[in-house]
Every structure is written in C-alpha cells, then in structure tokens.
Tab-separated table of C-alpha atoms in Angstrom:
chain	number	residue	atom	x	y	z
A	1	UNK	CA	-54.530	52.037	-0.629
A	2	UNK	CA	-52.535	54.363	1.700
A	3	UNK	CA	-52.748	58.019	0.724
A	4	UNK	CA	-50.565	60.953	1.459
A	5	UNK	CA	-49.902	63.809	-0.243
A	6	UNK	CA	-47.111	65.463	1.405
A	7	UNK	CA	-43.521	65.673	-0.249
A	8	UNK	CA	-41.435	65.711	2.713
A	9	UNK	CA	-40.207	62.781	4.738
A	10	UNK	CA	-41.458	62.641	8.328
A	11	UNK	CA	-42.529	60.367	11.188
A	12	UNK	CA	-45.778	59.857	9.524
A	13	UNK	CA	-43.742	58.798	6.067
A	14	UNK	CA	-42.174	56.157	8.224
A	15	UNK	CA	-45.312	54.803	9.473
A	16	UNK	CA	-46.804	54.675	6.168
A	17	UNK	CA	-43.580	52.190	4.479
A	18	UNK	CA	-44.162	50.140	7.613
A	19	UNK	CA	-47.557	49.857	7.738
A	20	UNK	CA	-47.514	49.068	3.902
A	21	UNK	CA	-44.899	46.212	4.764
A	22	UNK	CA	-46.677	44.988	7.645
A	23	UNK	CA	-50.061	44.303	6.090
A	24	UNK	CA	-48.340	42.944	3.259
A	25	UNK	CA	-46.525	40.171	4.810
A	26	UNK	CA	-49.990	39.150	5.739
A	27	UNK	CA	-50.998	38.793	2.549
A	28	UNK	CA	-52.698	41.968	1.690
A	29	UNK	CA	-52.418	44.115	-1.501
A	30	UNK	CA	-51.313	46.849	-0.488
A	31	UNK	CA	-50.613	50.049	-2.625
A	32	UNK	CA	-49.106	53.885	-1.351
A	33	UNK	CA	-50.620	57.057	-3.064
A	34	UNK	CA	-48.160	59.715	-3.024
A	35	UNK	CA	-46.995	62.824	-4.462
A	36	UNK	CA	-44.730	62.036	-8.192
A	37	UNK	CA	-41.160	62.010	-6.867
A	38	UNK	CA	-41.896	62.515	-3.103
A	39	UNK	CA	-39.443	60.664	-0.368
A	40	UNK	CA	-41.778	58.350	0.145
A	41	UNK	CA	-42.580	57.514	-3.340
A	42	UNK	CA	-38.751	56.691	-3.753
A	43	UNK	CA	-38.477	54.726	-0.496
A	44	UNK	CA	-41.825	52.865	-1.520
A	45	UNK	CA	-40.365	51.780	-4.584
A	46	UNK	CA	-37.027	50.423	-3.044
A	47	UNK	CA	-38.397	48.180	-0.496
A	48	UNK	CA	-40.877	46.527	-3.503
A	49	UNK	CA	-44.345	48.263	-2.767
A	50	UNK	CA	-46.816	49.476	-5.539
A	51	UNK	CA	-46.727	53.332	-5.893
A	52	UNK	CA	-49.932	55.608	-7.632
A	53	UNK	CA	-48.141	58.961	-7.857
A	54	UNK	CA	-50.787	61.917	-7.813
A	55	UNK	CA	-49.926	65.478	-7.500
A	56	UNK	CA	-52.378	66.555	-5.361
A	57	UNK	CA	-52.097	70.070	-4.694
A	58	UNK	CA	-56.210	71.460	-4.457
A	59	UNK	CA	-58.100	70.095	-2.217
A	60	UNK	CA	-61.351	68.480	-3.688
A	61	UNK	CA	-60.341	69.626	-7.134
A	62	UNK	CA	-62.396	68.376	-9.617
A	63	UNK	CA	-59.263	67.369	-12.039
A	64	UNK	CA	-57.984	65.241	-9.449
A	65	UNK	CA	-61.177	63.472	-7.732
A	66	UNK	CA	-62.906	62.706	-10.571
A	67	UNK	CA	-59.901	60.417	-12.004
A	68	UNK	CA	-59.294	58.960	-9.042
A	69	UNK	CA	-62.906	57.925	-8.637
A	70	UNK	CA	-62.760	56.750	-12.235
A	71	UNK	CA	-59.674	54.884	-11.554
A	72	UNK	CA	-61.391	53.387	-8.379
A	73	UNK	CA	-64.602	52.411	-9.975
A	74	UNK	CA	-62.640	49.979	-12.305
A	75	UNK	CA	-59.898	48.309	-9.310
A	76	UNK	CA	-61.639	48.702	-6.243
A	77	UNK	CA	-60.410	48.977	-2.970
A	78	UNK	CA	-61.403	47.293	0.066
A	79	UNK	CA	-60.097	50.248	2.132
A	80	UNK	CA	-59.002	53.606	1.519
A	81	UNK	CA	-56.315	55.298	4.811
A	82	UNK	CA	-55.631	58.864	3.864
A	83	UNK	CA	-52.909	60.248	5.946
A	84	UNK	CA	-53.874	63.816	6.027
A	85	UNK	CA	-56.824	66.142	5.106
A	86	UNK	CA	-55.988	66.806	2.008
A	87	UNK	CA	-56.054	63.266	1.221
A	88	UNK	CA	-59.316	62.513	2.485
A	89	UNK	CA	-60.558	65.510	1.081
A	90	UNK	CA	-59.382	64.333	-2.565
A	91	UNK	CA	-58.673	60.407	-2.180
A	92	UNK	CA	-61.365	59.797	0.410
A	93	UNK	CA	-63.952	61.625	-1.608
A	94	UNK	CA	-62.799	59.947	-4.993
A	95	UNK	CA	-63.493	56.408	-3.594
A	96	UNK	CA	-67.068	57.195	-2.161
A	97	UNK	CA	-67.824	58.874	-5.253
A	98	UNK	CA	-66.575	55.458	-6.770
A	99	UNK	CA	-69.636	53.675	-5.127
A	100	UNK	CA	-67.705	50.375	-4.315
A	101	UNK	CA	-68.226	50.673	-0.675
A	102	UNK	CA	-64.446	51.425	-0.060
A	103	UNK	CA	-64.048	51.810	3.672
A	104	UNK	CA	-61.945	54.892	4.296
A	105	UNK	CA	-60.160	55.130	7.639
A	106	UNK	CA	-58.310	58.598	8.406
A	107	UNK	CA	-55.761	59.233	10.645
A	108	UNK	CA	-54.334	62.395	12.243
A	109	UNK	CA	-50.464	62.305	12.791
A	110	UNK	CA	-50.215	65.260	15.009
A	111	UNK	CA	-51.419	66.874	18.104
A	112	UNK	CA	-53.322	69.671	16.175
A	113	UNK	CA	-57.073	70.604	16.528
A	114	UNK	CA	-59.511	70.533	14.326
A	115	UNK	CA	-61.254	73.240	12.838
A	116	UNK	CA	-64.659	74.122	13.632
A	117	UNK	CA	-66.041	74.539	10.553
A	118	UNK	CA	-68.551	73.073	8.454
A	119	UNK	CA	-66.263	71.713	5.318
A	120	UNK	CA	-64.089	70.071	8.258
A	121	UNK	CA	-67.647	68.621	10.141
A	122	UNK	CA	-68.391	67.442	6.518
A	123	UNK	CA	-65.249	65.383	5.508
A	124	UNK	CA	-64.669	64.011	8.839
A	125	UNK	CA	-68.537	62.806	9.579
A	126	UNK	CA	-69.910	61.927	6.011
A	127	UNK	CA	-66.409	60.731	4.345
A	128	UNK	CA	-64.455	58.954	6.525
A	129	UNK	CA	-65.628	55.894	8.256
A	130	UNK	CA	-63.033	55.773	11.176
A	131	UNK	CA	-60.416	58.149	12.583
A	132	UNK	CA	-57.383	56.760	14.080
A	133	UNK	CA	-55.183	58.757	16.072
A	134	UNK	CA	-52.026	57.767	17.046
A	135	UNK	CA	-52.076	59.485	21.135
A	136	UNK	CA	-54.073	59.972	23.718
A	137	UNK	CA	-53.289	63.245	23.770
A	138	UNK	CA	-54.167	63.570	20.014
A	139	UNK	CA	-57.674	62.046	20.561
A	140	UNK	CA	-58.056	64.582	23.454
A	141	UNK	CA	-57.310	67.742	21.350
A	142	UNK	CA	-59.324	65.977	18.244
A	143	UNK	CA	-62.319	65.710	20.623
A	144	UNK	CA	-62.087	68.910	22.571
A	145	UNK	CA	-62.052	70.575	18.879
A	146	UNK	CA	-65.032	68.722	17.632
A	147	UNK	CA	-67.747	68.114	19.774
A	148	UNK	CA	-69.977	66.796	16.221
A	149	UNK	CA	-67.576	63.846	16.425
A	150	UNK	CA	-68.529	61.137	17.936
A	151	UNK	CA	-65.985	59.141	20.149
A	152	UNK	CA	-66.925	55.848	19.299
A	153	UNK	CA	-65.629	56.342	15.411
A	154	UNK	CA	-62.235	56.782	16.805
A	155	UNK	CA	-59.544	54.657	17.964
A	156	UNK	CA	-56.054	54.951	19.282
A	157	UNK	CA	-52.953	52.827	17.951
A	158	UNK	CA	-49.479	53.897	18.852
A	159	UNK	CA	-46.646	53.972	16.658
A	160	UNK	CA	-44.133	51.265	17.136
A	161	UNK	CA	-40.168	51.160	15.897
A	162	UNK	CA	-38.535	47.681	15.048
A	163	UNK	CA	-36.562	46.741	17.889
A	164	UNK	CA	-34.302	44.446	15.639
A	165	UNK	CA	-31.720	48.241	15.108
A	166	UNK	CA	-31.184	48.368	18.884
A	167	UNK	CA	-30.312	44.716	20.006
A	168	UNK	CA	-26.803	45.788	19.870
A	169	UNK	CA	-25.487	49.145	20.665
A	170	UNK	CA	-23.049	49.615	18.218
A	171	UNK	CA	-22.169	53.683	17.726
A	172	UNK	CA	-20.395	52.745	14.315
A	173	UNK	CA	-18.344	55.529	13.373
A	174	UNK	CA	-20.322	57.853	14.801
A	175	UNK	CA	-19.099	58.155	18.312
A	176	UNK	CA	-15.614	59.275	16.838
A	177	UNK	CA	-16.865	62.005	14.901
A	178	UNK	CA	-19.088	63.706	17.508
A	179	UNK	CA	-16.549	62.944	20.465
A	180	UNK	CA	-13.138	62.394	18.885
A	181	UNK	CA	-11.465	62.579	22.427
A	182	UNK	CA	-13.875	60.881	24.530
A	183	UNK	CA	-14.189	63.885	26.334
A	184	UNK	CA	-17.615	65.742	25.900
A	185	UNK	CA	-21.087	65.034	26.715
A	186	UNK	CA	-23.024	64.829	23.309
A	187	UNK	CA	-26.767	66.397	23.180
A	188	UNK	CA	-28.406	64.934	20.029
A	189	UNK	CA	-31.699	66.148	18.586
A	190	UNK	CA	-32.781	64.298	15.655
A	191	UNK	CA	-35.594	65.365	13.233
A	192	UNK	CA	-37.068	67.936	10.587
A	193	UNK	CA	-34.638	71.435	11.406
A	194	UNK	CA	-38.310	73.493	11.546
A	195	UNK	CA	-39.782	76.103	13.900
A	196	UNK	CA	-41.968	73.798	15.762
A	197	UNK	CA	-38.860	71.957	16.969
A	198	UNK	CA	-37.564	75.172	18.921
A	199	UNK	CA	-33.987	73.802	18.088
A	200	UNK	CA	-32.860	77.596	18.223
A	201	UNK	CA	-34.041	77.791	21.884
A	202	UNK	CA	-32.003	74.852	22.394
A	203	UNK	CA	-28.719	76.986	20.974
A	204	UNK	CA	-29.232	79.934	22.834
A	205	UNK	CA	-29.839	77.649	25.921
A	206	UNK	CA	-26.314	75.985	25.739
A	207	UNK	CA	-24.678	79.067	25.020
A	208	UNK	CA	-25.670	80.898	28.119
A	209	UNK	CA	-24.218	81.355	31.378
A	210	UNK	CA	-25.422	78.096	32.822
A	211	UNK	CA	-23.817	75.644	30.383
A	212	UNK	CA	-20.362	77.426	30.577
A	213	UNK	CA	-17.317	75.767	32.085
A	214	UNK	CA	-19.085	72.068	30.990
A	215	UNK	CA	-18.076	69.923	28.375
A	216	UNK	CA	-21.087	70.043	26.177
A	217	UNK	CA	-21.389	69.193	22.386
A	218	UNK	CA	-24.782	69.439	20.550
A	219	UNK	CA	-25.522	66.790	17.848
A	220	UNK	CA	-28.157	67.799	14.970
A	221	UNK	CA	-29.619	65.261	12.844
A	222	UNK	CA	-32.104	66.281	10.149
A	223	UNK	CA	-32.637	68.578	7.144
A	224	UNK	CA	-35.233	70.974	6.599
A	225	UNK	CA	-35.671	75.101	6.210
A	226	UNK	CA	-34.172	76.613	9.488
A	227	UNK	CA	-30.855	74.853	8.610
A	228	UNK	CA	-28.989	77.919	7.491
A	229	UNK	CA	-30.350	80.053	9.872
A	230	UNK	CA	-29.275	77.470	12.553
A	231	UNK	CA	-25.504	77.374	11.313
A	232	UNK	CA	-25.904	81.377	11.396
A	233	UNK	CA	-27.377	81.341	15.296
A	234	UNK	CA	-24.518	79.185	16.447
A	235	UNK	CA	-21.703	81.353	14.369
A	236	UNK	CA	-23.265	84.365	15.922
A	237	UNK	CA	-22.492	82.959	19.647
A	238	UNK	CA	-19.437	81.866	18.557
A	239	UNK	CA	-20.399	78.259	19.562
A	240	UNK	CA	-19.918	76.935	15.833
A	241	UNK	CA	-17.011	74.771	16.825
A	242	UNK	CA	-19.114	72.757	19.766
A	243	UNK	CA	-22.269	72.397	17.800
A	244	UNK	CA	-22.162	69.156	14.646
A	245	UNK	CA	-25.119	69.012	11.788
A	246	UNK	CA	-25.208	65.391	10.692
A	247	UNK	CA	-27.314	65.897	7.915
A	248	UNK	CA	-29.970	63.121	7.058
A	249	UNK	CA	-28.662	60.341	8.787
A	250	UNK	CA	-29.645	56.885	7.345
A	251	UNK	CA	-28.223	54.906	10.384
A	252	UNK	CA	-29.950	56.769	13.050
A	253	UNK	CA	-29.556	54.286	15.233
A	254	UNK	CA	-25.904	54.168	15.638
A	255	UNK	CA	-26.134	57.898	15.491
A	256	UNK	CA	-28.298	57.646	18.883
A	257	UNK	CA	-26.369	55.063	20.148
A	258	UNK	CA	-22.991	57.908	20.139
A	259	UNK	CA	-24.707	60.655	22.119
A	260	UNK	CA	-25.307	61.098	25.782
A	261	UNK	CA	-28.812	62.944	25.949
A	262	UNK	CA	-31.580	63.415	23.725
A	263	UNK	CA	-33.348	66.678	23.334
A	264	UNK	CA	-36.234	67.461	22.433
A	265	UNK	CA	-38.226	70.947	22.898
A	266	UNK	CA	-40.872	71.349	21.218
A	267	UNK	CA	-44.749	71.532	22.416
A	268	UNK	CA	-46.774	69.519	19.815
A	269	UNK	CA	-45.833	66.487	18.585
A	270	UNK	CA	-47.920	63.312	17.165
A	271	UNK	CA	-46.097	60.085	18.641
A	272	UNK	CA	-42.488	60.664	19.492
A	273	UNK	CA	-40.945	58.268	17.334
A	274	UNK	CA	-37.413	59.431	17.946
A	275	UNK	CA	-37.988	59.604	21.971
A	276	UNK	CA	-38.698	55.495	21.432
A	277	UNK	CA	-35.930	55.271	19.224
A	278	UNK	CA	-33.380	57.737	22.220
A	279	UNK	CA	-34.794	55.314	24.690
A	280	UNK	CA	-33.602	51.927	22.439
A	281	UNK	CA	-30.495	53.045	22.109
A	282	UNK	CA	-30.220	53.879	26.052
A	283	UNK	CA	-30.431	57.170	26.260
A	284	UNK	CA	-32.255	59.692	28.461
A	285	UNK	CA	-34.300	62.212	27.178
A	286	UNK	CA	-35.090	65.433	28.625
A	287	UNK	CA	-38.628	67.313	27.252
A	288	UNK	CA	-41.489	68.696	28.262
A	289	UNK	CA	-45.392	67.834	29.815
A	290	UNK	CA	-46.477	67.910	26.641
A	291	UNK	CA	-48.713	66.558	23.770
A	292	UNK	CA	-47.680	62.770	23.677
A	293	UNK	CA	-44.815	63.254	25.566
A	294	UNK	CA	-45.701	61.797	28.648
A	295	UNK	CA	-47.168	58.856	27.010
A	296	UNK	CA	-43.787	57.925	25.331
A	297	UNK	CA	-41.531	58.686	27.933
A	298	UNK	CA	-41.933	58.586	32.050
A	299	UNK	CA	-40.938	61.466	34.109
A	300	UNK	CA	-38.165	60.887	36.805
A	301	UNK	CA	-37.509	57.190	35.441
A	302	UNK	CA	-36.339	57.481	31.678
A	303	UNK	CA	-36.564	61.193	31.235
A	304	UNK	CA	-36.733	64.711	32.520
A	305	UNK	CA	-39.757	66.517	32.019
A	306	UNK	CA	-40.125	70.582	32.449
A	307	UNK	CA	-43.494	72.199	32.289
A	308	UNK	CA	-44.641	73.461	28.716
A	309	UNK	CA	-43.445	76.733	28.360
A	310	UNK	CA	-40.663	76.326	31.173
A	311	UNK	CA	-37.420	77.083	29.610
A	312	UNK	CA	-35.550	77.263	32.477
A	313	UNK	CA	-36.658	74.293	33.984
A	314	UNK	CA	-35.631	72.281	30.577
A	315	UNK	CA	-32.336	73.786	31.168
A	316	UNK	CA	-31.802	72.969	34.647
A	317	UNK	CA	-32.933	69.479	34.460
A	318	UNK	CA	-30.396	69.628	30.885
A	319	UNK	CA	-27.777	70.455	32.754
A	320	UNK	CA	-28.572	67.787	35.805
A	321	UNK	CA	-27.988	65.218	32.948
A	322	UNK	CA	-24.696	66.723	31.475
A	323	UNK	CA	-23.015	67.019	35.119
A	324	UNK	CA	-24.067	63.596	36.638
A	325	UNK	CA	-22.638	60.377	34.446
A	326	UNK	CA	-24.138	57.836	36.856
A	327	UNK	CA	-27.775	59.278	36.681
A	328	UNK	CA	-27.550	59.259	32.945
A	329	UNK	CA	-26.501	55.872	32.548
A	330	UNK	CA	-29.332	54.636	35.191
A	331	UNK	CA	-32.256	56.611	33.386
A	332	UNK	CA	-30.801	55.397	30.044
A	333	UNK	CA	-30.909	51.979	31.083
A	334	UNK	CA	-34.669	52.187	32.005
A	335	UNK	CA	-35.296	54.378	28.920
A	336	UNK	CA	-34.172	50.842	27.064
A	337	UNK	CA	-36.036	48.464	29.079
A	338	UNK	CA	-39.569	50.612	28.650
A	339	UNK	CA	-39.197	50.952	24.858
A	340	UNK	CA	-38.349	47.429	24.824
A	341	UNK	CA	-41.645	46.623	26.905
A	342	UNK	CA	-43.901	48.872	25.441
A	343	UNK	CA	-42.920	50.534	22.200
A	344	UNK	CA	-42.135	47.463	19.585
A	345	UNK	CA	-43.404	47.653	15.974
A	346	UNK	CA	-44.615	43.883	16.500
C-alpha cells in the first residue's frame, strides 16, 4: 500500500503511479491510498491500479486511524510506504496498531528539515521502519535536523523518468506556437506556478535592462496559485506579449523538446524531475548550487549553475545561453547523453 494524502499533482504524485506500475509488473499487489477525488486518485484509476480513497485531513485522528487499522487487521499488508508525514502519522500508525507486522517504509520528497521535536522523534523512530530519501542532499538536511536518527535506517534511491518519451525529439505542435517565426530563443520553466519556484524573479529578470535588445520568449508550463498574479507581473512590465502560459501540459515532452533553455530558480527542491526530463529532450538548464541540483545536473557541462541566492549571476549565465546558439546546442547535447546514462526509470 502506497499512501499519500495530498490533493495536488506533483513530482512525488508521479513517482507514486510509477512506482505502483513498476512493482506491479513484477507481480506485486500493489494498492495507492489517496485523498477521494485527488489527481492521483484519477490517474491511478486510468492506468488500472487499485485506489483506497481516505480523506485524511488530522493527523493521528482517531476517526481515521482506527478504521484504517481495522481495515488492515482483516487484509494485511506486507508493507506500508507513506509519502508524507501526515501519512505516516495516520496510515503508518493504523497498520502497527493493526499488529500484522506491516513493514512501513517512509520517504521524504523534498529537501526540508525535520523538526526537532518529540512527536516528529516519535513517528520517525518508533513508526517507521526505513526512511528513504530520494537525494543526497535530502539525507544531508534529514540528518543535520535529527541527530536521534540513526543513518543506517535510511537509504537513498533517485528518481528516474522513462526514457522511451525522448528517443525522438519531436516538438509536435509545440514549437509553432511558442516560436511561430523561428525567430526567438524560448525559456521554458515547467512545474507547480508557487512561491518556492521564484518564477516572478524570473519575470522581473527578463524584463530588465540586461535582457533588452535580445530575442527572448519565456515558456510557462504548470498550474497552481501564483498564476494570476503571474499574468498580472508580466502585464505590469508590459512584457505580456513575450511571455506564453501553457497550462498543464500532458505532452511535456514535446513541450521541452520546443524550447531553447530550461529555467529553473528556486532553492529547495526534492529530485529535479523536470531538470532530467530538460536534459532528455536536449536542453540546457541554467539553476543554482542548490539542494539536489548539483546531483541532477553538472555545472559547466549540461548546465549553468549560480550560487544560491545569486540573482545576478543566474542572469548573466541566462543570458550567456540566449546570446550563444553553438554553446547551447553543445551543453544540450551532453545534458541528453547524462540523463540517458544516469537518470533512466529502469
């Protein structure tokens, strides 16, 4: 049983459908926990894979646990991964209150710390069994945050993306719509439109002095709550006609495969799916030293990296990219050899 109780769709959403996939094509029985009418309940249920919906909203609530662990006590499970804390604080505890010896295995999607407090020691030392994180950089913040827990219960496994999307890089439509002309340099960002993303620093970047006079075009894939506020930003620098929002975009691949750069700024991420994904479709990427970052991508050979915190820096190596075709083709190719090398789902 894979549990997780958030109702947005995300990086660690993805995971989840292919881990469920993956283990059942060996012959597992796998099920996904979710939240009733979630993304991921919908996607689950497409593709064929057993869904418990649960609307789990307190964690450790009594009127949750306790029918879990009832439901648990009469179809065991073998294992028990709960995605976030408030899983394992409601799903993990149900199935050791179940008493069926239900191993639970917890894993932390993002580059967060934990909290130094005894409910969090708790969970984390008497519930789950094993942590799996999915960075180094994630098992060095997890650790640094909680001495009480012990190394040796946690593990590392990257995230992969299927490789099968990028044999061919075909733009589809795409490359029409976001470059009718041929003419401009796309910047794509792909991913939730939140805060932590910084994709408002990114707006204000391109529309100062330093990007005038080049043919820039920013690309924005994704939904989420700073949407409207992002239209706004760019009709308030009167860059609304050189800025696209895509929307949700199913093919993401071909979507990648029609830009020129990849940007990404933010300072805390889990596993960069999307920078494995820019990299596939032979693109370079230009980020930051930061979190995973450097684990996903490689400095000076399929991307440009600025210092955390270093706007300026992002911008200058941004506009390195837009100005010089040959350099972005070269780290683009090596962007696609790596992420073939390294970064399958197999």
């Amino acid at each position: 049983l894979i549990s997780d109780s958030i109702r947005v769709w995300g990086g660690a959403q993805r995971f989840i459908v292919e881990l469920a996939e993956g283990l059942a094509k060996r012959g597992h029985d796998v099920a996904i926990q979710t939240f009733p009418g979630s993304p991921l309940s919908v996607r689950a249920r497409e593709l064929g894979i057993g869904v418990h919906e649960v609307a789990v909203r307190t964690d450790a609530a009594p009127w949750t646990v306790l029918p879990l662990a009832a439901r648990m006590r009469r179809r065991p499970h073998d294992a028990v991964v709960t995605i976030w804390d408030k899983d394992l604080r409601t799903t993990g505890l149900a199935a050791k209150l179940a008493g069926r010896g239900t191993v639970i295995v917890h894993t932390r999607e993002c580059d967060d710390p934990l909290k130094d407090t005894r409910r969090y020691r708790w969970f984390y030392t008497r519930i789950a069994d094993h942590i799996v994180v999915n960075s180094k950089a994630t098992l060095k913040t997890t650790l640094d945050s909680a001495p009480w827990l012990s190394k040796e219960r946690t593990s590392i496994l990257y995230k992969g993306i299927d490789l099968s999307d990028y044999e061919t890089l075909d733009p589809g439509p795409w490359r029409d719509r976001l470059s009718p002309d041929g003419s401009r340099v796309v910047i794509g960002y792909a991913g939730q439109l939140i805060e932590r993303k910084r994709i408002d620093v990114l707006i204000r970047m391109l529309a100062g002095p330093e990007f005038e006079g080049l043919p820039w075009h920013l690309a924005i894939a994704g939904k989420g709550p700073q949407e409207q506020a992002l239209i706004e930003e760019t009709k308030r620098l009167g860059i609304e006609d050189r800025v696209t929002f895509s929307g949700f975009v199913d093919d993401i691949h071909r979507w990648l495969v029609a830009i020129d750069i990849f940007a990404l700024l933010s300072f805390v991420e889990g596993f960069g799916y999307v920078l494995a994904e820019a990299g596939a479709a032979g693109k370079p990427c230009v980020a930051y030293q930061a979190s995973s970052i450097p684990e996903v991508v490689k400095d000076g050979d399929t991307a440009l990296l600025a210092e955390q915190g270093d706007d300026a820096g992002f911008a200058s190596s941004l506009r390195r990219l837009v100005e010089d075709g040959a350099l972005r083709r070269q780290m683009g190719d090596a962007a696609r050899r790596d992420v073939f090398d390294r970064h399958g789902l197999d």
